[in-house]
Amino acid sequence: MTSLADLDSPGLAQQFAAWGYKPSHAARVLRSFYDGREIVSPPSRGLPQGLVEKLQTTFPSSAATLDARQVAADGTTKLLLRLADGRTVESVLMPDFRADRAAGCISSQVGCAMGCDFCATTKTGFERNLTAGEIVEQFLALRREASAGGRKLQTVVFMGMGEPMLNLDAVLIAVRRLADNALGALGWRQITVSTVGIVPGIEALTATGLNVHLAVSLHAPDDATRARLLPMGKRFPIADILAAADRFQARRGRPVTIQYCLLAGVNDSLEHARLLAELLGSRRMHINLLRYNPTGLSLRGVTYEPSSDEAAEAFAAVLRARKLVAHFRRSRGPDIDAACGQLRRRTGGVSEAACGGAL
Ligand code: SF4
């Protein structure tokens, strides 16, 4: 099923021409669609009645439906969207400290093949890539949710289920639509694409020249620890990942974000902090220290726990003493199915956790 979210302006204009209508209607129809307005019959929108009927019967405004919704005490809202093939995907709206703003977290795949050991999304493996339209639909659902709460969806991060670099074609199409002033009008700088360190993906993103942010999930300062947590660490050494991130940063001129999920007794010692500080050295990168939301027994049979507040503060202090920029990312929605994927599992999906396990 093709929905309006699957189309861009030239494609819809071509379709209008084939139906015998003015191609110039396409831009207005899509703008209304992205703004969340109904595409209604004339005279209010100036569209020919026949075109409105054709649109309504050919391209539904959405191929996904809202299957479940959870709201946490802190306002974090999880949406479970059911896709046309019955599979489900999660998106998360996170209120900003400013009362009128919110950030969205979007999935790029159904399931995930990366096997990160602290993340239960990967427990049942990879199901399929999302289409660009399905990614756009998550954005629009989050924008509606934000708007209903009196907020503006200000930023979007590709940190939900899946590895964006392994579905990069669809992610890039969606990113262009989200950023495009004539469509999502979000702006490039409001979009962050994350990766567990797929070097060719980072290189491909760099080559596009798109003015988006890059976040790299590092989670360990040495290859041996990292490979135990992230199987992809065996394929791509940290040195290669950081070299690719350096090239992205040099091209874009803005700091890459290093994601580091603190796991008690695994990667949160002072020695780990010192190694991380040495690794990043004088790099002008920002470090996000993530609080882990436990997701039960891992694939390797480990039950990970979040670092204590004391250990986390000591870790951050080592980094800051080396003049590195390190922030804690707040734990989101701890009173609901906190890690991405848990809502999906509870309501009949299959997997349990999240990219980074730390929303
Ligand atoms: S943390 Fe992200 S990349 Fe790793 S398995 Fe989970 S969803 Fe996939």
CSV table of C-alpha atoms and ligand atoms in Angstrom, one decimal:
chain,number,residue,atom,x,y,z
A,1,MET,CA,0.0,0.0,0.0
A,2,THR,CA,1.4,3.4,-1.0
A,3,SER,CA,0.6,6.3,1.3
A,4,LEU,CA,1.3,9.9,0.9
A,5,ALA,CA,4.3,9.4,3.2
A,6,ASP,CA,5.9,7.3,0.4
A,7,LEU,CA,5.8,10.1,-2.1
A,8,ASP,CA,7.8,13.2,-2.8
A,9,SER,CA,6.7,16.2,-4.7
A,10,PRO,CA,8.0,15.2,-8.2
A,11,GLY,CA,6.5,11.7,-7.9
A,12,LEU,CA,3.1,13.0,-6.9
A,13,ALA,CA,3.2,15.7,-9.6
A,14,GLN,CA,3.9,13.0,-12.1
A,15,GLN,CA,0.9,11.0,-10.9
A,16,PHE,CA,-1.3,14.1,-11.0
A,17,ALA,CA,-0.3,14.7,-14.6
A,18,ALA,CA,-1.1,11.1,-15.5
A,19,TRP,CA,-4.5,11.6,-14.0
A,20,GLY,CA,-5.0,14.7,-16.1
A,21,TYR,CA,-4.6,17.3,-13.2
A,22,LYS,CA,-2.1,20.1,-12.8
A,23,PRO,CA,1.2,18.8,-11.4
A,24,SER,CA,1.4,22.1,-9.4
A,25,HIS,CA,-1.2,20.8,-6.9
A,26,ALA,CA,1.3,18.2,-5.6
A,27,ALA,CA,3.4,20.6,-3.5
A,28,ARG,CA,0.3,22.0,-1.8
A,29,VAL,CA,-1.1,18.5,-1.1
A,30,LEU,CA,2.1,17.3,0.5
A,31,ARG,CA,2.5,20.4,2.5
A,32,SER,CA,-1.0,20.0,3.9
A,33,PHE,CA,-0.2,16.4,4.6
A,34,TYR,CA,3.0,17.1,6.5
A,35,ASP,CA,1.3,19.9,8.4
A,36,GLY,CA,-1.3,17.4,9.6
A,37,ARG,CA,-4.2,19.1,7.8
A,38,GLU,CA,-6.9,17.2,6.1
A,39,ILE,CA,-6.8,17.2,2.3
A,40,VAL,CA,-10.4,18.4,1.9
A,41,SER,CA,-12.6,19.1,-1.1
A,42,PRO,CA,-12.9,22.5,-2.7
A,43,PRO,CA,-13.4,25.4,-2.3
A,44,SER,CA,-11.3,25.6,0.9
A,45,ARG,CA,-8.2,24.1,-0.6
A,46,GLY,CA,-8.8,24.9,-4.2
A,47,LEU,CA,-8.3,21.3,-5.4
A,48,PRO,CA,-10.6,19.8,-8.0
A,49,GLN,CA,-13.1,17.5,-6.5
A,50,GLY,CA,-12.1,14.7,-8.8
A,51,LEU,CA,-8.5,15.0,-7.7
A,52,VAL,CA,-9.5,14.9,-4.0
A,53,GLU,CA,-11.4,11.7,-4.6
A,54,LYS,CA,-8.6,10.1,-6.6
A,55,LEU,CA,-6.2,10.9,-3.8
A,56,GLN,CA,-8.4,9.5,-1.1
A,57,THR,CA,-8.9,6.3,-2.9
A,58,THR,CA,-5.4,5.8,-4.2
A,59,PHE,CA,-3.0,7.2,-1.5
A,60,PRO,CA,-4.3,6.9,2.0
A,61,SER,CA,-2.8,9.5,4.3
A,62,SER,CA,-1.4,6.7,6.5
A,63,ALA,CA,-0.4,3.1,5.9
A,64,ALA,CA,0.3,2.6,9.7
A,65,THR,CA,-2.1,2.7,12.6
A,66,LEU,CA,-1.6,3.6,16.2
A,67,ASP,CA,-1.7,0.3,18.1
A,68,ALA,CA,-0.7,1.4,21.6
A,69,ARG,CA,0.4,4.5,23.5
A,70,GLN,CA,2.0,4.8,26.9
A,71,VAL,CA,2.7,8.0,28.7
A,72,ALA,CA,5.2,8.2,31.6
A,73,ALA,CA,5.0,10.5,34.6
A,74,ASP,CA,7.8,12.6,33.0
A,75,GLY,CA,5.7,13.0,29.8
A,76,THR,CA,7.8,10.6,27.7
A,77,THR,CA,5.3,9.0,25.3
A,78,LYS,CA,5.8,5.7,23.5
A,79,LEU,CA,3.8,5.0,20.4
A,80,LEU,CA,3.5,1.6,18.9
A,81,LEU,CA,2.6,1.8,15.2
A,82,ARG,CA,1.2,-1.2,13.3
A,83,LEU,CA,2.5,-1.3,9.8
A,84,ALA,CA,0.6,-2.5,6.7
A,85,ASP,CA,2.1,-6.0,7.0
A,86,GLY,CA,1.0,-6.3,10.6
A,87,ARG,CA,4.5,-5.8,12.1
A,88,THR,CA,4.9,-3.2,14.7
A,89,VAL,CA,7.5,-0.5,15.4
A,90,GLU,CA,8.1,1.9,18.3
A,91,SER,CA,8.6,5.7,18.3
A,92,VAL,CA,9.2,7.8,21.4
A,93,LEU,CA,8.4,11.4,22.1
A,94,MET,CA,10.5,13.0,24.8
A,95,PRO,CA,9.5,16.4,26.2
A,96,ASP,CA,12.2,19.0,26.4
A,97,PHE,CA,12.9,21.0,29.5
A,98,ARG,CA,11.3,23.9,27.6
A,99,ALA,CA,7.5,23.5,27.9
A,100,ASP,CA,6.9,24.1,24.2
A,101,ARG,CA,9.4,21.6,22.7
A,102,ALA,CA,10.0,17.9,22.3
A,103,ALA,CA,12.4,15.5,20.7
A,104,GLY,CA,11.5,12.3,18.8
A,105,CYS,CA,13.2,9.0,18.6
A,106,ILE,CA,12.6,7.0,15.4
A,107,SER,CA,13.2,3.4,14.4
A,108,SER,CA,14.9,2.5,11.2
A,109,GLN,CA,14.3,-1.3,11.1
A,110,VAL,CA,11.8,-3.9,12.5
A,111,GLY,CA,14.1,-5.8,14.9
A,112,CYS,CA,17.8,-5.6,14.6
A,113,ALA,CA,20.7,-7.9,13.5
A,114,MET,CA,23.4,-6.1,15.4
A,115,GLY,CA,23.3,-8.4,18.5
A,116,CYS,CA,24.3,-5.7,21.0
A,117,ASP,CA,24.3,-7.8,24.2
A,118,PHE,CA,22.6,-5.4,26.5
A,119,CYS,CA,19.8,-4.7,24.0
A,120,ALA,CA,16.8,-7.1,23.8
A,121,THR,CA,15.6,-5.7,20.5
A,122,THR,CA,18.1,-7.9,18.8
A,123,LYS,CA,17.0,-11.1,20.7
A,124,THR,CA,14.6,-12.2,18.0
A,125,GLY,CA,16.8,-10.9,15.2
A,126,PHE,CA,16.1,-8.8,12.3
A,127,GLU,CA,12.7,-8.8,10.6
A,128,ARG,CA,13.0,-6.2,7.9
A,129,ASN,CA,14.0,-2.7,6.9
A,130,LEU,CA,11.5,0.1,7.2
A,131,THR,CA,10.6,1.9,4.1
A,132,ALA,CA,11.2,5.7,3.8
A,133,GLY,CA,7.4,6.2,4.1
A,134,GLU,CA,7.2,4.1,7.3
A,135,ILE,CA,10.0,6.3,8.8
A,136,VAL,CA,8.2,9.4,7.7
A,137,GLU,CA,5.0,8.1,9.3
A,138,GLN,CA,6.7,7.7,12.7
A,139,PHE,CA,7.8,11.4,12.4
A,140,LEU,CA,4.3,12.5,11.6
A,141,ALA,CA,2.8,10.4,14.4
A,142,LEU,CA,5.3,12.0,16.8
A,143,ARG,CA,4.6,15.5,15.5
A,144,ARG,CA,0.8,15.0,16.0
A,145,GLU,CA,1.5,13.7,19.5
A,146,ALA,CA,3.7,16.7,20.3
A,147,SER,CA,1.2,19.1,18.9
A,148,ALA,CA,-1.6,17.6,20.9
A,149,GLY,CA,0.4,18.3,24.0
A,150,GLY,CA,1.1,21.9,23.0
A,151,ARG,CA,4.7,21.2,22.0
A,152,LYS,CA,6.7,21.4,18.8
A,153,LEU,CA,8.7,18.4,17.6
A,154,GLN,CA,12.0,20.2,17.5
A,155,THR,CA,14.5,17.4,16.9
A,156,VAL,CA,14.6,13.8,15.7
A,157,VAL,CA,17.2,11.1,16.5
A,158,PHE,CA,17.5,7.8,14.6
A,159,MET,CA,18.1,5.8,17.8
A,160,GLY,CA,15.1,3.6,18.0
A,161,MET,CA,15.1,0.0,16.9
A,162,GLY,CA,17.6,-1.0,14.2
A,163,GLU,CA,20.9,0.1,12.8
A,164,PRO,CA,20.2,3.2,10.5
A,165,MET,CA,23.4,2.6,8.5
A,166,LEU,CA,22.1,-0.8,7.3
A,167,ASN,CA,19.0,0.8,5.9
A,168,LEU,CA,20.7,4.0,4.8
A,169,ASP,CA,19.0,4.4,1.5
A,170,ALA,CA,15.5,4.6,3.1
A,171,VAL,CA,16.9,6.6,6.1
A,172,LEU,CA,18.4,9.2,3.7
A,173,ILE,CA,15.2,9.5,1.7
A,174,ALA,CA,13.2,10.0,4.9
A,175,VAL,CA,15.8,12.5,6.3
A,176,ARG,CA,15.6,14.6,3.2
A,177,ARG,CA,11.8,14.7,3.5
A,178,LEU,CA,11.8,15.5,7.2
A,179,ALA,CA,14.3,18.3,6.6
A,180,ASP,CA,12.8,19.7,3.4
A,181,ASN,CA,11.2,23.1,4.0
A,182,ALA,CA,8.4,22.2,1.6
A,183,LEU,CA,7.7,18.9,3.5
A,184,GLY,CA,8.6,18.2,7.1
A,185,ALA,CA,10.4,21.5,7.5
A,186,LEU,CA,12.4,20.2,10.4
A,187,GLY,CA,15.8,21.4,9.2
A,188,TRP,CA,19.0,19.4,8.8
A,189,ARG,CA,20.6,20.4,12.0
A,190,GLN,CA,17.6,19.0,14.0
A,191,ILE,CA,18.3,15.5,12.8
A,192,THR,CA,20.8,13.0,14.3
A,193,VAL,CA,21.7,9.7,12.6
A,194,SER,CA,23.2,7.1,15.0
A,195,THR,CA,25.3,4.0,14.4
A,196,VAL,CA,27.0,1.2,16.3
A,197,GLY,CA,30.0,2.0,14.2
A,198,ILE,CA,29.3,0.7,10.7
A,199,VAL,CA,32.3,2.4,9.0
A,200,PRO,CA,31.1,2.2,5.4
A,201,GLY,CA,27.8,3.7,6.6
A,202,ILE,CA,29.6,6.6,8.3
A,203,GLU,CA,31.6,7.1,5.1
A,204,ALA,CA,28.5,7.0,2.9
A,205,LEU,CA,26.7,9.5,5.2
A,206,THR,CA,29.7,11.8,5.0
A,207,ALA,CA,29.8,11.6,1.2
A,208,THR,CA,26.2,12.8,1.0
A,209,GLY,CA,27.2,16.1,2.5
A,210,LEU,CA,23.9,16.3,4.4
A,211,ASN,CA,24.1,18.7,7.3
A,212,VAL,CA,22.9,16.3,9.9
A,213,HIS,CA,24.4,15.2,13.2
A,214,LEU,CA,26.2,11.9,13.7
A,215,ALA,CA,26.1,9.9,16.9
A,216,VAL,CA,28.4,6.9,17.4
A,217,SER,CA,27.5,4.2,20.0
A,218,LEU,CA,30.9,3.4,21.5
A,219,HIS,CA,30.0,1.9,24.9
A,220,ALA,CA,33.6,0.8,25.6
A,221,PRO,CA,37.1,2.4,25.3
A,222,ASP,CA,38.9,-0.8,24.1
A,223,ASP,CA,38.2,-3.3,21.3
A,224,ALA,CA,38.1,-6.3,23.6
A,225,THR,CA,35.4,-5.0,26.0
A,226,ARG,CA,33.5,-3.5,23.1
A,227,ALA,CA,33.5,-6.8,21.1
A,228,ARG,CA,31.9,-8.5,24.1
A,229,LEU,CA,29.1,-5.9,24.2
A,230,LEU,CA,28.7,-5.2,20.5
A,231,PRO,CA,29.5,-8.1,18.1
A,232,MET,CA,30.1,-5.5,15.3
A,233,GLY,CA,33.1,-4.4,17.4
A,234,LYS,CA,34.9,-7.5,16.0
A,235,ARG,CA,34.4,-6.3,12.4
A,236,PHE,CA,35.1,-2.6,12.9
A,237,PRO,CA,37.9,-1.6,15.4
A,238,ILE,CA,37.4,1.5,17.4
A,239,ALA,CA,40.4,3.2,15.6
A,240,ASP,CA,38.6,2.8,12.3
A,241,ILE,CA,35.3,4.0,13.6
A,242,LEU,CA,36.8,7.2,15.2
A,243,ALA,CA,38.8,7.8,12.0
A,244,ALA,CA,35.6,7.7,10.0
A,245,ALA,CA,33.9,9.9,12.6
A,246,ASP,CA,36.8,12.4,12.4
A,247,ARG,CA,36.3,12.6,8.6
A,248,PHE,CA,32.6,13.3,9.1
A,249,GLN,CA,33.3,15.9,11.7
A,250,ALA,CA,35.9,17.6,9.5
A,251,ARG,CA,33.5,17.7,6.6
A,252,ARG,CA,30.5,18.9,8.7
A,253,GLY,CA,32.4,21.1,11.1
A,254,ARG,CA,30.3,20.0,14.1
A,255,PRO,CA,31.0,17.7,17.0
A,256,VAL,CA,30.2,14.0,16.6
A,257,THR,CA,28.3,12.6,19.7
A,258,ILE,CA,29.8,9.6,21.4
A,259,GLN,CA,27.1,7.5,23.1
A,260,TYR,CA,28.4,5.5,26.1
A,261,CYS,CA,25.9,3.4,28.1
A,262,LEU,CA,27.3,2.9,31.7
A,263,LEU,CA,27.0,-0.7,32.8
A,264,ALA,CA,27.9,-1.6,36.3
A,265,GLY,CA,31.1,-3.6,36.5
A,266,VAL,CA,31.4,-3.9,32.8
A,267,ASN,CA,32.6,-0.5,31.3
A,268,ASP,CA,32.2,2.0,34.1
A,269,SER,CA,35.5,1.8,36.1
A,270,LEU,CA,37.9,4.7,36.5
A,271,GLU,CA,40.3,2.9,34.3
A,272,HIS,CA,37.7,2.7,31.6
A,273,ALA,CA,37.1,6.4,31.9
A,274,ARG,CA,40.8,7.1,31.6
A,275,LEU,CA,41.1,4.9,28.5
A,276,LEU,CA,38.1,6.7,27.0
A,277,ALA,CA,39.7,10.1,27.7
A,278,GLU,CA,43.0,8.9,26.1
A,279,LEU,CA,41.1,7.5,23.1
A,280,LEU,CA,39.3,10.8,22.5
A,281,GLY,CA,42.3,12.9,23.4
A,282,SER,CA,41.9,16.3,21.9
A,283,ARG,CA,39.0,15.3,19.6
A,284,ARG,CA,36.2,17.9,19.9
A,285,MET,CA,33.5,15.3,20.4
A,286,HIS,CA,30.6,15.3,22.9
A,287,ILE,CA,30.1,12.3,25.1
A,288,ASN,CA,26.6,11.3,26.1
A,289,LEU,CA,26.7,9.1,29.2
A,290,LEU,CA,23.5,7.0,29.2
A,291,ARG,CA,21.7,5.5,32.1
A,292,TYR,CA,20.9,1.9,31.4
A,293,ASN,CA,17.3,0.6,31.6
A,294,PRO,CA,17.6,-3.2,32.5
A,295,THR,CA,16.1,-5.5,30.0
A,296,GLY,CA,16.6,-8.9,31.6
A,297,LEU,CA,18.9,-11.8,30.6
A,298,SER,CA,21.0,-11.0,27.6
A,299,LEU,CA,21.8,-13.3,24.6
A,300,ARG,CA,25.1,-14.2,26.3
A,301,GLY,CA,23.3,-14.9,29.6
A,302,VAL,CA,24.3,-11.8,31.4
A,303,THR,CA,22.0,-9.6,33.4
A,304,TYR,CA,23.3,-6.1,33.0
A,305,GLU,CA,22.7,-3.4,35.6
A,306,PRO,CA,23.0,0.3,35.5
A,307,SER,CA,26.0,2.0,37.1
A,308,SER,CA,25.5,3.4,40.5
A,309,ASP,CA,25.2,7.2,40.7
A,310,GLU,CA,28.6,7.4,42.4
A,311,ALA,CA,30.3,5.3,39.7
A,312,ALA,CA,28.7,7.3,37.0
A,313,GLU,CA,29.7,10.7,38.6
A,314,ALA,CA,33.3,9.5,39.1
A,315,PHE,CA,33.4,8.3,35.5
A,316,ALA,CA,32.2,11.7,34.2
A,317,ALA,CA,34.6,13.5,36.5
A,318,VAL,CA,37.6,11.8,34.9
A,319,LEU,CA,36.4,12.8,31.5
A,320,ARG,CA,35.8,16.4,32.5
A,321,ALA,CA,39.1,16.6,34.2
A,322,ARG,CA,40.6,15.9,30.8
A,323,LYS,CA,38.6,18.8,29.3
A,324,LEU,CA,36.2,16.5,27.5
A,325,VAL,CA,32.5,17.5,27.2
A,326,ALA,CA,30.5,14.8,28.9
A,327,HIS,CA,26.8,15.0,29.7
A,328,PHE,CA,24.4,12.6,31.3
A,329,ARG,CA,21.4,11.8,29.2
A,330,ARG,CA,18.3,11.7,31.5
A,331,SER,CA,16.7,8.3,31.9
A,332,ARG,CA,13.3,8.5,30.1
A,333,GLY,CA,10.0,7.1,31.2
A,334,PRO,CA,11.2,4.7,33.8
A,335,ASP,CA,7.6,4.1,35.0
A,336,ILE,CA,6.5,2.8,31.6
A,337,ASP,CA,8.1,0.1,29.4
A,338,ALA,CA,11.2,2.1,29.5
A,339,ALA,CA,13.6,0.6,27.0
A,340,CYS,CA,12.5,0.8,23.4
A,341,GLY,CA,10.8,-2.3,22.3
A,342,GLN,CA,9.3,-3.3,25.6
A,343,LEU,CA,5.9,-1.8,24.7
A,344,ARG,CA,6.1,-3.8,21.4
A,345,ARG,CA,6.7,-7.0,23.3
A,346,ARG,CA,4.0,-6.4,25.9
A,347,THR,CA,1.4,-5.8,23.2
A,348,GLY,CA,2.2,-8.8,21.1
A,349,GLY,CA,5.3,-7.8,19.2
A,350,VAL,CA,8.4,-9.8,19.7
A,351,SER,CA,11.4,-8.0,20.9
A,352,GLU,CA,12.2,-6.2,24.1
A,353,ALA,CA,14.7,-3.5,24.2
A,354,ALA,CA,16.4,-0.5,22.6
A,355,CYS,CA,19.2,1.0,20.7
A,356,GLY,CA,21.4,1.6,23.6
A,357,GLY,CA,18.9,0.2,26.0
A,358,ALA,CA,18.8,3.6,27.6
A,359,LEU,CA,15.9,5.7,26.7
B,1,SF4,S1,21.5,-1.3,20.5
B,1,SF4,FE1,20.6,-0.5,18.5
B,1,SF4,S2,22.1,-1.4,17.0
B,1,SF4,FE2,22.4,-2.6,18.9
B,1,SF4,S3,21.0,-4.4,18.8
B,1,SF4,FE3,19.9,-2.7,19.9
B,1,SF4,S4,18.7,-1.7,18.2
B,1,SF4,FE4,20.4,-2.9,17.2
